[in-house]
Coordinates of C-alpha atoms and ligand atoms in Angstrom, one line a residue:
Chain U
X248 CA 30.4 41.0 -25.4
X249 CA 27.9 41.5 -22.9
X250 CA 24.9 39.4 -23.8
X251 CA 21.6 39.2 -21.9
X252 CA 20.9 35.8 -23.4
X253 CA 23.2 33.2 -23.9
X254 CA 22.4 29.2 -24.3
X255 CA 25.5 26.8 -24.2
X256 CA 24.8 23.1 -25.6
X257 CA 21.2 23.8 -24.6
X258 CA 19.1 20.4 -25.8
X259 CA 15.6 20.0 -24.9
X260 CA 12.8 16.8 -25.4
X261 CA 9.1 17.2 -24.1
X262 CA 8.3 14.9 -21.9
X263 CA 7.0 11.9 -23.2
X264 CA 8.8 12.6 -26.6
X265 CA 11.3 10.6 -28.4
X266 CA 12.8 13.1 -30.6
X267 CA 14.6 16.6 -29.2
X268 CA 12.9 19.7 -29.5
X269 CA 15.9 21.3 -29.6
X270 CA 19.4 20.3 -30.5
X271 CA 22.6 21.3 -29.0
X272 CA 22.0 24.8 -29.1
X273 CA 24.9 27.8 -28.4
X274 CA 23.4 31.0 -29.0
X275 CA 23.9 34.7 -27.3
X276 CA 21.8 37.4 -27.8
X277 CA 23.5 40.7 -27.2
X278 CA 22.1 43.3 -25.4
X279 CA 20.2 45.6 -27.1
X280 CA 20.7 44.0 -30.3
X281 CA 17.3 43.5 -32.8
X282 CA 17.3 39.6 -33.6
X283 CA 15.0 38.2 -35.9
X284 CA 14.3 34.2 -35.3
X285 CA 13.0 31.8 -38.4
X286 CA 12.4 28.6 -39.0
X287 CA 9.8 26.1 -40.6
X288 CA 6.8 25.2 -38.2
X289 CA 7.9 22.6 -35.6
X290 CA 11.6 23.8 -35.8
X291 CA 11.6 25.1 -32.3
X292 CA 11.5 28.7 -31.9
X293 CA 8.8 28.8 -29.2
X294 CA 10.4 26.1 -27.5
X295 CA 13.3 28.0 -27.9
X296 CA 11.9 31.2 -26.8
X297 CA 10.1 29.6 -23.6
X298 CA 13.6 29.2 -22.5
X299 CA 14.3 32.8 -22.4
X300 CA 12.4 33.0 -19.7
X301 CA 12.2 29.9 -17.7
X302 CA 9.4 28.6 -18.5
X303 CA 11.1 26.1 -19.8
X304 CA 14.5 24.6 -18.8
X305 CA 17.0 22.9 -20.4
X306 CA 17.2 18.7 -21.0
X307 CA 20.6 19.1 -21.2
X308 CA 23.3 22.3 -21.3
X309 CA 22.3 25.7 -20.2
X310 CA 20.2 28.7 -20.6
X311 CA 21.8 31.8 -18.8
X312 CA 19.5 35.3 -18.8
X313 CA 21.6 38.1 -17.6
X314 CA 23.9 35.5 -16.2
X315 CA 21.9 34.0 -13.9
X316 CA 21.2 30.4 -14.6
X317 CA 17.1 29.5 -15.4
X318 CA 17.1 26.0 -13.4
X319 CA 17.7 28.6 -10.1
X320 CA 14.2 28.2 -9.5
X321 CA 14.0 31.1 -6.7
X322 CA 15.5 33.4 -9.6
X323 CA 12.4 33.0 -11.6
X324 CA 11.3 36.7 -10.6
X325 CA 14.6 38.0 -11.1
X326 CA 14.6 36.5 -14.7
X327 CA 11.0 37.1 -15.5
X328 CA 11.8 40.6 -14.8
X329 CA 14.6 41.2 -17.1
X330 CA 12.6 39.3 -20.1
X331 CA 8.9 39.7 -21.0
X332 CA 7.1 37.3 -23.7
X333 CA 4.8 38.0 -25.9
X334 CA 3.2 34.5 -26.5
X335 CA 2.2 32.8 -29.9
X336 CA -1.5 32.3 -29.2
X337 CA -2.6 35.3 -27.3
X338 CA -5.5 33.2 -26.1
X339 CA -3.0 31.6 -24.1
X340 CA -2.2 34.9 -22.3
X341 CA -5.2 36.5 -21.4
X342 CA -6.4 36.2 -17.8
X343 CA -8.1 39.0 -16.6
X344 CA -11.5 39.9 -17.4
X345 CA -11.4 43.1 -18.4
X346 CA -8.5 44.1 -20.9
X347 CA -7.2 46.8 -18.0
X348 CA -6.9 44.0 -15.6
X349 CA -5.3 41.9 -18.1
X350 CA -2.7 44.6 -18.8
X351 CA -1.9 45.2 -15.7
X352 CA -1.5 41.5 -14.4
X353 CA 2.3 40.9 -15.0
X354 CA 2.9 44.4 -13.2
X355 CA 1.0 43.4 -10.3
X356 CA 2.9 40.3 -10.1
X357 CA 6.1 42.3 -9.9
X358 CA 4.7 44.0 -7.1
X359 CA 4.6 47.4 -9.2
X360 CA 2.6 50.2 -7.3
X361 CA -1.2 50.8 -8.4
X362 CA -0.3 54.4 -9.3
X363 CA 2.7 53.8 -11.4
X364 CA 0.6 50.6 -13.0
X365 CA -2.5 52.6 -13.9
X366 CA -0.1 54.6 -15.8
X367 CA 1.6 52.4 -17.7
X368 CA -1.5 50.5 -18.0
X369 CA -2.9 53.6 -20.1
X370 CA 0.3 54.4 -21.6
X371 CA 1.1 50.7 -22.9
X372 CA -2.8 50.5 -24.0
X373 CA -2.4 53.8 -26.1
X374 CA 0.8 52.8 -27.9
X375 CA -1.1 49.7 -29.4
X376 CA -4.3 51.8 -30.4
X377 CA -6.3 50.1 -28.0
X378 CA -7.0 52.3 -25.2
X379 CA -11.2 52.7 -26.1
X380 CA -10.9 48.6 -25.5
X381 CA -10.1 49.4 -21.9
X382 CA -13.2 48.2 -20.2
X383 CA -13.9 45.4 -22.2
X384 CA -13.5 41.7 -21.9
X385 CA -10.6 40.1 -23.7
X386 CA -12.7 37.2 -25.1
X387 CA -14.9 39.5 -26.8
X388 CA -12.3 41.0 -29.2
X389 CA -11.3 40.4 -32.4
X390 CA -8.1 38.0 -33.3
X391 CA -6.3 41.2 -34.0
X392 CA -7.4 43.1 -31.0
X393 CA -6.5 40.6 -28.6
X394 CA -3.0 40.3 -30.5
X395 CA -2.5 44.0 -29.7
X396 CA -3.8 43.3 -25.8
X397 CA -1.2 40.4 -25.2
X398 CA 1.6 43.0 -26.8
X399 CA 0.2 46.0 -24.3
X400 CA 0.5 43.4 -21.6
X401 CA 4.6 42.8 -22.1
X402 CA 5.2 46.3 -23.0
X403 CA 3.6 47.4 -19.3
X404 CA 5.8 45.6 -17.6
X405 CA 9.3 47.4 -19.2
X406 CA 11.6 44.5 -19.2
X407 CA 14.8 45.0 -20.9
X408 CA 14.5 42.3 -22.9
X409 CA 11.0 41.3 -24.8
X410 CA 10.7 37.7 -26.6
X411 CA 7.5 38.2 -29.6
X412 CA 6.5 35.1 -30.7
X413 CA 4.9 35.6 -34.1
X414 CA 2.9 38.9 -32.8
X415 CA 1.9 40.1 -35.9
X416 CA 0.5 36.9 -37.4
X417 CA -3.1 38.3 -37.1
X418 CA -2.6 41.8 -37.8
X419 CA -3.6 43.7 -40.7
X420 CA -1.2 45.5 -42.7
X421 CA -1.4 48.8 -40.8
X422 CA -1.2 46.8 -37.6
X423 CA 1.8 45.1 -38.5
X424 CA 3.8 48.3 -39.8
X425 CA 2.7 49.8 -36.5
X426 CA 4.0 47.0 -34.3
X427 CA 7.1 46.3 -35.9
X428 CA 8.0 50.4 -35.5
X429 CA 6.7 50.0 -31.7
X430 CA 9.8 46.9 -31.9
X431 CA 12.0 49.5 -33.5
X432 CA 11.2 52.2 -31.4
X433 CA 11.8 50.6 -28.4
X434 CA 15.0 48.6 -29.6
X435 CA 16.5 52.1 -30.9
X436 CA 14.9 54.9 -28.6
X437 CA 14.8 52.7 -25.1
X438 CA 17.6 50.0 -25.4
X439 CA 15.2 47.3 -25.1
X440 CA 16.6 43.9 -26.8
X441 CA 13.9 42.6 -29.2
X442 CA 13.8 39.2 -30.2
X443 CA 11.4 38.7 -33.2
X444 CA 9.9 35.1 -34.2
X445 CA 8.1 35.7 -37.6
X446 CA 7.5 34.0 -40.7
X447 CA 7.4 37.3 -42.3
X448 CA 10.7 37.7 -44.2
X449 CA 10.1 41.5 -44.6
X450 CA 9.8 41.8 -40.9
X451 CA 13.4 39.7 -40.5
X452 CA 14.5 41.9 -43.1
X453 CA 14.3 44.6 -40.8
X454 CA 16.2 43.5 -38.0
X455 CA 20.1 43.6 -37.5
X456 CA 20.6 39.8 -37.1
X457 CA 18.4 37.0 -38.4
X458 CA 18.9 33.9 -36.4
X459 CA 17.2 31.1 -38.7
X460 CA 16.3 27.6 -37.3
X461 CA 15.8 23.9 -38.6
X462 CA 14.6 20.6 -36.7
X463 CA 15.8 21.6 -33.6
X464 CA 19.4 23.2 -34.9
X465 CA 20.6 26.8 -35.4
X466 CA 21.8 26.7 -39.1
X467 CA 22.2 30.1 -40.0
X468 CA 23.3 33.2 -38.4
X469 CA 24.0 36.5 -40.0
X470 CA 22.8 39.7 -41.0
X471 CA 19.6 39.6 -43.5
X472 CA 21.8 41.2 -46.3
X473 CA 23.7 38.0 -46.1
X474 CA 21.2 35.6 -44.9
X475 CA 18.6 36.7 -47.9
X476 CA 20.8 36.1 -50.6
X477 CA 21.0 32.4 -49.7
X478 CA 17.4 31.8 -51.6
X479 CA 17.9 28.5 -52.4
X480 CA 19.2 27.2 -49.0
X481 CA 16.1 29.1 -47.4
X482 CA 14.2 27.3 -49.8
X483 CA 15.3 24.1 -48.9
X484 CA 14.5 24.9 -45.2
X485 CA 11.1 25.7 -45.9
X486 CA 11.4 29.2 -46.2
X487 CA 11.4 32.7 -48.4
X488 CA 12.8 36.2 -49.3
X489 CA 10.6 39.2 -48.9
X490 CA 8.9 39.9 -52.1
X491 CA 11.1 42.0 -54.1
X492 CA 14.3 40.3 -53.3
X493 CA 12.6 37.1 -54.8
X494 CA 11.8 40.0 -58.0
X495 CA 14.8 40.6 -58.3
X496 CA 16.5 36.9 -58.2
X497 CA 13.6 36.1 -60.9
X498 CA 14.9 39.2 -63.2
X499 CA 18.3 38.3 -62.7
X500 CA 17.1 34.5 -63.9
X501 CA 16.1 35.8 -67.2
X502 CA 18.7 37.5 -67.6
X503 CA 18.3 41.4 -66.5
X504 CA 20.2 42.5 -64.4
X505 CA 19.0 43.6 -60.6
X506 CA 21.7 43.2 -58.1
X507 CA 21.6 41.1 -54.9
X508 CA 21.1 42.4 -51.7
X509 CA 17.7 44.2 -52.6
X510 CA 15.5 43.7 -49.4
X511 CA 13.2 46.8 -49.2
X512 CA 10.4 48.2 -52.0
X513 CA 12.8 51.7 -52.0
X514 CA 16.0 49.5 -52.7
X515 CA 14.0 47.8 -55.8
X516 CA 12.8 50.8 -57.1
X517 CA 16.1 53.0 -57.0
X518 CA 17.7 49.7 -58.6
X519 CA 14.9 49.2 -61.5
X520 CA 15.4 53.3 -61.7
X521 CA 19.2 52.4 -62.4
X522 CA 18.6 49.9 -64.8
X523 CA 16.1 51.7 -67.1
X524 CA 18.5 55.3 -67.1
X525 CA 21.8 53.2 -68.2
X526 CA 19.7 51.9 -71.2
X527 CA 18.5 55.0 -72.1
Chain W
X272 CA -26.5 31.5 -58.9
X273 CA -25.8 32.9 -55.9
X274 CA -24.6 30.2 -53.4
X275 CA -24.4 32.7 -50.6
X276 CA -26.8 36.1 -50.3
X277 CA -27.6 38.1 -47.3
X278 CA -30.0 41.2 -47.1
X279 CA -29.8 43.8 -44.6
X280 CA -27.9 41.4 -42.6
X281 CA -27.1 43.2 -39.2
X282 CA -25.4 41.7 -36.0
X283 CA -24.8 43.2 -32.7
X284 CA -22.6 41.8 -29.9
X285 CA -24.0 42.1 -26.4
X286 CA -27.2 44.0 -27.4
X287 CA -29.1 46.1 -24.8
X288 CA -25.8 46.0 -22.8
X289 CA -23.1 48.8 -22.2
X290 CA -21.0 47.3 -24.7
X291 CA -23.1 46.9 -27.2
X292 CA -21.5 46.2 -30.8
X293 CA -23.1 46.1 -34.1
X294 CA -20.1 44.5 -35.8
X295 CA -22.2 44.1 -39.0
X296 CA -24.6 46.6 -40.3
X297 CA -26.8 46.4 -43.1
X298 CA -24.8 44.0 -45.4
X299 CA -26.3 43.3 -48.9
X300 CA -24.2 40.6 -50.9
X301 CA -24.6 37.8 -53.5
X302 CA -21.6 35.6 -54.1
X303 CA -21.9 33.5 -57.4
X304 CA -21.2 29.4 -56.8
X305 CA -17.8 28.7 -57.7
X306 CA -15.9 31.9 -57.1
X307 CA -13.0 32.4 -55.2
X308 CA -13.1 35.4 -52.6
X309 CA -10.6 37.1 -50.9
X310 CA -11.8 38.7 -47.8
X311 CA -10.0 41.7 -46.6
X312 CA -10.4 44.3 -44.0
X313 CA -9.2 45.9 -41.2
X314 CA -8.6 44.1 -37.5
X315 CA -12.4 44.4 -36.0
X316 CA -13.9 45.4 -39.6
X317 CA -16.5 42.4 -38.9
X318 CA -14.8 39.4 -41.2
X319 CA -15.0 36.5 -39.0
X320 CA -18.5 37.7 -37.4
X321 CA -19.5 37.6 -41.4
X322 CA -18.4 34.2 -42.2
X323 CA -19.5 32.6 -39.1
X324 CA -23.0 33.8 -40.6
X325 CA -22.7 31.7 -43.5
X326 CA -22.7 28.1 -42.2
X327 CA -25.2 29.1 -39.6
X328 CA -22.9 29.4 -36.4
X329 CA -24.1 33.4 -35.7
X330 CA -27.8 34.0 -36.1
X331 CA -28.4 37.8 -37.7
X332 CA -29.5 40.2 -35.1
X333 CA -32.0 41.5 -38.4
X334 CA -31.6 40.8 -41.7
X335 CA -31.6 37.2 -44.0
X336 CA -28.7 34.9 -44.9
X337 CA -29.3 32.5 -47.9
X338 CA -27.4 29.3 -49.0
X339 CA -28.3 27.9 -52.1
X340 CA -31.5 30.1 -52.3
X341 CA -32.5 29.0 -48.4
X342 CA -33.4 31.4 -45.7
X343 CA -30.7 29.7 -43.6
X344 CA -33.1 31.0 -40.6
X345 CA -36.6 29.9 -42.1
X346 CA -35.8 26.5 -42.6
X347 CA -35.9 24.5 -39.8
X348 CA -33.5 23.2 -36.9
X349 CA -32.8 19.9 -38.5
X350 CA -32.0 21.7 -41.9
X351 CA -29.1 23.9 -40.1
X352 CA -26.8 21.0 -39.4
X353 CA -27.0 20.0 -43.7
X354 CA -25.8 23.9 -43.8
X355 CA -22.9 23.4 -41.8
X356 CA -21.6 20.2 -43.6
X357 CA -22.3 22.1 -47.0
X358 CA -20.2 25.2 -46.0
X359 CA -17.2 24.1 -44.4
X360 CA -15.3 26.7 -41.7
X361 CA -11.7 26.6 -40.4
X362 CA -11.4 29.1 -37.2
X363 CA -9.2 31.9 -37.0
X364 CA -7.5 29.8 -34.0
X365 CA -7.7 26.4 -34.7
X366 CA -7.2 26.1 -30.9
X367 CA -11.1 26.9 -31.1
X368 CA -11.6 23.9 -33.4
X369 CA -9.5 21.0 -32.0
X370 CA -10.5 19.8 -28.8
X371 CA -9.9 15.4 -29.2
X372 CA -6.9 13.2 -27.3
X373 CA -5.9 13.3 -30.9
X374 CA -5.2 14.6 -34.5
X375 CA -6.9 11.8 -36.1
X376 CA -10.3 12.0 -33.9
X377 CA -10.3 15.6 -34.4
X378 CA -9.8 15.5 -38.5
X379 CA -12.6 12.4 -38.3
X380 CA -15.1 14.3 -36.3
X381 CA -16.8 15.7 -38.9
X382 CA -17.3 13.0 -41.4
X383 CA -18.4 11.2 -38.6
X384 CA -21.2 13.4 -37.5
X385 CA -22.2 13.3 -41.3
X386 CA -23.1 9.5 -40.1
X387 CA -20.7 8.0 -42.6
X388 CA -19.1 4.4 -42.5
X389 CA -15.7 4.0 -40.4
X390 CA -13.8 2.7 -43.2
X391 CA -14.6 6.0 -45.3
X392 CA -14.2 8.1 -42.2
X393 CA -10.3 6.3 -42.3
X394 CA -10.1 7.2 -46.0
X395 CA -11.1 10.8 -45.8
X396 CA -8.8 11.3 -42.1
X397 CA -5.8 10.1 -44.2
X398 CA -6.5 11.6 -47.7
X399 CA -7.4 15.0 -45.7
X400 CA -4.3 14.8 -43.4
X401 CA -1.8 14.0 -46.4
X402 CA -3.4 17.1 -48.3
X403 CA -2.6 19.5 -45.7
X404 CA 1.2 17.7 -45.4
X405 CA 0.4 16.2 -42.1
X406 CA 2.6 12.9 -41.6
X407 CA 0.7 9.5 -40.4
X408 CA 2.9 9.7 -37.1
X409 CA 1.4 13.3 -36.5
X410 CA -1.9 11.4 -36.6
X411 CA -1.4 9.8 -33.1
X412 CA -0.1 12.8 -31.4
X413 CA -2.8 15.1 -29.3
X414 CA -3.8 18.3 -30.7
X415 CA -2.8 20.3 -27.6
X416 CA 1.4 19.1 -28.1
X417 CA 2.1 19.7 -31.6
X418 CA 3.2 22.9 -32.8
X419 CA 1.2 26.4 -34.3
X420 CA 1.9 25.6 -37.6
X421 CA 0.9 21.9 -37.2
X422 CA -2.7 23.0 -35.1
X423 CA -3.8 25.2 -38.2
X424 CA -2.9 22.3 -40.7
X425 CA -5.0 19.8 -38.6
X426 CA -7.9 22.1 -38.4
X427 CA -7.7 22.4 -41.7
X428 CA -8.0 18.9 -42.9
X429 CA -10.9 18.4 -40.2
X430 CA -13.1 20.3 -42.5
X431 CA -12.0 19.5 -45.6
X432 CA -12.4 16.0 -44.7
X433 CA -16.4 17.0 -44.9
X434 CA -15.8 18.3 -48.6
X435 CA -17.8 20.7 -48.0
X436 CA -19.8 22.9 -51.5
X437 CA -18.4 26.0 -49.8
X438 CA -15.3 26.1 -48.2
X439 CA -14.4 29.0 -46.1
X440 CA -11.1 29.8 -44.0
X441 CA -10.5 32.5 -41.6
X442 CA -6.9 33.5 -41.8
X443 CA -5.9 30.1 -42.7
X444 CA -2.3 31.1 -43.7
X445 CA -1.6 33.2 -40.3
X446 CA 1.4 31.3 -38.6
X447 CA 2.0 28.8 -41.1
X448 CA 5.8 28.9 -42.5
X449 CA 6.0 29.6 -46.5
X450 CA 6.6 26.6 -47.7
X451 CA 3.5 25.6 -45.7
X452 CA 1.9 28.6 -46.6
X453 CA 2.0 28.2 -50.5
X454 CA 1.6 24.3 -49.7
X455 CA -2.1 25.0 -48.5
X456 CA -3.0 27.8 -50.7
X457 CA -2.2 25.3 -53.6
X458 CA -4.0 23.1 -52.0
X459 CA -7.0 25.2 -51.4
X460 CA -6.9 26.6 -55.2
X461 CA -6.6 23.1 -56.1
X462 CA -9.7 21.8 -53.9
X463 CA -11.7 24.9 -55.8
X464 CA -10.6 24.0 -59.1
X465 CA -10.9 20.1 -59.1
X466 CA -14.6 20.4 -57.2
X467 CA -16.0 23.3 -58.8
X468 CA -16.7 24.8 -54.8
X469 CA -17.1 28.5 -53.8
X470 CA -14.0 29.7 -51.7
X471 CA -13.5 31.9 -49.3
X472 CA -10.5 33.2 -47.7
X473 CA -10.2 35.8 -44.9
X474 CA -6.8 37.4 -45.3
X475 CA -4.4 39.8 -44.2
X476 CA -1.8 38.9 -46.7
X477 CA -2.3 41.1 -49.9
X478 CA 0.1 39.2 -51.7
X479 CA -2.1 35.8 -51.1
X480 CA -4.8 37.3 -52.3
X481 CA -3.7 38.9 -55.5
X482 CA -2.4 35.8 -56.7
X483 CA -5.3 33.2 -55.8
X484 CA -8.8 35.2 -55.5
X485 CA -10.6 36.3 -58.3
X486 CA -12.8 38.6 -56.5
X487 CA -12.5 41.2 -53.3
X488 CA -14.6 41.4 -50.5
X489 CA -13.4 44.5 -48.6
X490 CA -14.9 44.9 -45.0
X491 CA -14.7 48.4 -43.5
X492 CA -16.0 49.5 -40.4
X493 CA -18.8 47.1 -39.9
X494 CA -19.6 47.4 -44.1
X495 CA -18.8 46.3 -47.0
X496 CA -16.8 48.8 -48.4
X497 CA -16.8 47.0 -52.0
X498 CA -17.0 43.6 -53.8
X499 CA -15.1 43.1 -57.2
X500 CA -12.8 41.9 -59.4
X501 CA -9.3 41.3 -57.8
X502 CA -7.6 43.8 -60.1
X503 CA -9.7 46.9 -59.2
X504 CA -9.5 46.2 -55.8
X505 CA -5.8 46.7 -56.1
X506 CA -6.0 49.6 -58.5
X507 CA -5.5 52.3 -55.8
X508 CA -3.3 51.8 -52.7
X509 CA -4.0 55.1 -51.3
X510 CA -7.8 54.1 -50.6
X511 CA -6.8 50.6 -49.5
X512 CA -4.0 52.0 -47.0
X513 CA -6.5 54.5 -45.4
X514 CA -8.6 51.4 -44.1
X515 CA -5.5 50.2 -42.8
X516 CA -5.1 47.7 -45.9
X517 CA -2.3 47.7 -48.2
X518 CA -1.6 45.9 -51.9
X519 CA 1.3 43.7 -52.9
X520 CA 5.0 44.9 -52.4
X521 CA 5.0 44.3 -56.1
X522 CA 2.4 46.3 -56.9
X523 CA 3.5 48.9 -54.5
X524 CA 7.2 49.1 -56.7
X525 CA 5.5 49.3 -59.8
X526 CA 3.1 51.9 -58.5
X527 CA 6.1 53.8 -57.8
X528 CA 7.5 53.8 -61.0
X529 CA 4.4 55.1 -62.4
X530 CA 4.2 58.0 -60.0
X531 CA 7.7 59.0 -61.5
X532 CA 6.3 58.6 -65.0
X533 CA 8.6 54.9 -65.4
X534 CA 5.7 53.0 -65.8
X535 CA 2.4 53.1 -67.2
X536 CA 0.7 50.4 -67.7
X537 CA -1.8 47.8 -65.7
X538 CA -1.9 46.9 -62.1
X539 CA 0.9 44.9 -61.4
X540 CA -0.2 42.0 -58.8
X541 CA 2.4 39.4 -59.0
X542 CA 5.7 38.2 -59.8
X543 CA 5.4 37.2 -63.4
X544 CA 3.6 40.5 -64.0
X545 CA 6.3 41.8 -62.6
X546 CA 8.7 40.2 -65.0
X547 CA 6.9 40.7 -68.0
X548 CA 6.2 44.9 -67.4
X549 CA 10.2 45.3 -66.5
X550 CA 11.3 43.4 -69.7
X551 CA 8.9 45.5 -71.8
X552 CA 9.9 48.4 -70.0
X553 CA 13.6 47.7 -70.5
X554 CA 13.0 46.2 -74.4
X555 CA 11.2 49.8 -75.1
X556 CA 13.9 51.8 -73.4
X557 CA 16.5 50.0 -75.8
X558 CA 14.8 50.6 -78.8
X559 CA 14.4 54.0 -78.5
Ligands
ATP852 N1 3.7 20.7 -25.1 C1 4.3 19.9 -26.4 N2 4.3 18.8 -26.1 C2 5.2 17.7 -26.9 N3 5.9 17.8 -28.2 C3 5.8 19.5 -28.0 C4 5.0 20.7 -27.7 N4 4.9 21.4 -28.0 C5 5.6 21.7 -29.1 N5 6.1 20.4 -29.5 C6 6.6 19.9 -30.5 O1 8.2 20.5 -30.4 C7 8.2 20.8 -31.9 C8 9.5 22.0 -31.8 O2 8.1 23.1 -31.2 P1 7.6 24.4 -31.4 O3 6.8 24.6 -31.0 O4 9.0 24.9 -30.5 O5 7.7 24.9 -33.2 P2 7.9 26.3 -33.7 O6 9.1 26.6 -34.7 O7 7.7 27.2 -32.4 O8 6.8 26.2 -34.6 P3 5.6 27.3 -35.1 O9 6.5 27.7 -36.6 O10 4.6 26.1 -35.8 O11 5.1 28.1 -34.1 C9 7.6 20.3 -32.8 O12 7.8 19.0 -33.4 C10 6.4 20.2 -32.1 O13 5.6 18.8 -32.0
ATP853 N1 -17.8 37.7 -28.9 C1 -17.7 38.9 -28.9 N2 -18.4 40.0 -28.0 C2 -18.4 41.1 -28.3 N3 -18.2 41.9 -29.4 C3 -17.5 41.2 -30.1 C4 -17.2 39.8 -30.3 N4 -16.7 39.2 -30.9 C5 -16.1 40.4 -31.9 N5 -16.6 41.5 -31.8 C6 -16.3 43.0 -31.3 O1 -16.7 43.0 -33.0 C7 -16.1 43.5 -34.1 C8 -16.2 43.0 -35.2 O2 -15.1 41.8 -34.8 P1 -14.6 40.6 -35.9 O3 -14.0 39.3 -35.5 O4 -15.5 40.0 -36.8 O5 -13.5 41.1 -36.4 P2 -12.6 41.1 -38.0 O6 -12.3 41.4 -38.9 O7 -12.8 39.5 -38.0 O8 -11.1 41.1 -37.2 P3 -9.9 40.5 -37.1 O9 -8.7 40.9 -38.3 O10 -8.9 41.2 -36.1 O11 -10.1 38.7 -36.7 C9 -14.7 44.0 -33.4 O12 -14.6 45.2 -32.9 C10 -14.7 43.1 -32.1 O13 -14.6 43.7 -30.7
MG854 MG1 6.1 28.2 -32.6
MG855 MG1 -11.0 37.9 -37.7

């Protein structure tokens, strides 16, 4: 199999900490796939993500990006050219005094031609709907606007894999839907591998694969259909299921036979329609 | 009585510069004591700017803000501190609120400023930490070396420890895991119920505001689009969608069913309401 990311027995301990933030993780991310990572607060999602572009390196075990060991310091550039990352808090990502400089920052570091930078920056800002803010100062933006700029910065890099760490946490419903669409588009039409860390179950339900973490370990790794039928297990991990899935479960428990595996509103409406027709 | 009131409140960022931004435009609002208000609005609509006026962090460019009937900016400098104790604000980014060496000191910051005794401070810190689900061990950590969700809990605890009369939270559940989200919302509801305080929650989660708020304040392009009871707010999904907003998934499901002529009851806002509605529909079909 062709894996862009491959970890083997990866464990990680933050300096001065007496517990492992990641405990023996063996995980591969196939090139071109769209993978959600779920897990309770503090379960290690961001720590794992930071291994994917060598911000952190394993305390034990290994992490390879396209075959490159992340511990090879002199290959850092090659790693970051392959895997881009949208950080959890956009404030940590914003470095420049103008929005357009901020989006260009990563490209300049990659040594891209100025004209090409110009083109890519404009395009990325357009994708996130922030072209009108090009000449604004990033710290003067609203929470959701900052998040969009941070996303543009990574889109502009055109890496073949992007790790999004809770990219929609501060967005309004339309913004969330748009970012989800943008990620799907990158994945389907440009073959970009997408790793999406999220606390929104309905977003995870739209991915190809769902990896669930608990206290530094991977505890579930399967298709959304299979993961989200394990409602009890997810709850005990501090997680949840999409609202319509929960609704179907609630109805089943009160004797109304909505099937398992309803993950979308469309499916929910269709199944209710079937029930109604059957009763008539 | 109105606990928060604004008259012609207008706020302009960077007035006189080329990037001048009218973030609030002639806001006239009156929020009654004891309400549980959900504040929704598209990205950049002015929500955060508005609520920062409610505890005197921002000064109106023009217009007035009253807290408990007192004109905030006419009350004198000494009174401003008092407004900040009465109206507790949890920021959108917890990082903007955490600055001490330890989580404990961060939560203690408010009560200490209020001039409480060490004993009372300690009591309040532990109570607030427990309330938001932070362990004792976590209190000794640096607020910069904990996970995103843990930071948010710490920030909320820092405001609860002041026991404010008006509690305002700017996207308090952003970044929380589902259990944490439910926990925090329940504890806010609990705080609201047991203290009779006024609560405002800014949120992009339509599910959460539908479930907990009694009234909804809808911001749109620097203006108040509407301030109305929750059921009315979600009665027209189209209107909300045109403003970049939405309704809860379960509301949308029943809305579609009614478009197909399969459902004709009132707006469904929660799972429990959905359950009752579907049971009634099936029961009805059986009898027919
Ligand atoms: N800089 C740091 N130093 C020490 N410990 C840390 C540091 N950052 C995170 N941790 C700890 O490591 C564990 C994993 O944190 P991580 O940020 O990876 O969690 P997460 O799954 O991303 O959580 P969230 O959903 O809240 O963002 C947590 O227990 C956290 O307290
Ligand atoms: N410090 C600032 N300087 C200049 N403009 C600002 C500043 N802060 C916010 N703005 C602008 O004011 C408008 C309102 O911002 P505000 O932060 O109140 O929005 P919001 O409704 O809270 O959005 P979000 O849901 O994204 O948090 C936005 O267009 C924003 O760009
Ligand atoms: Mg994280
Ligand atoms: Mg805001």
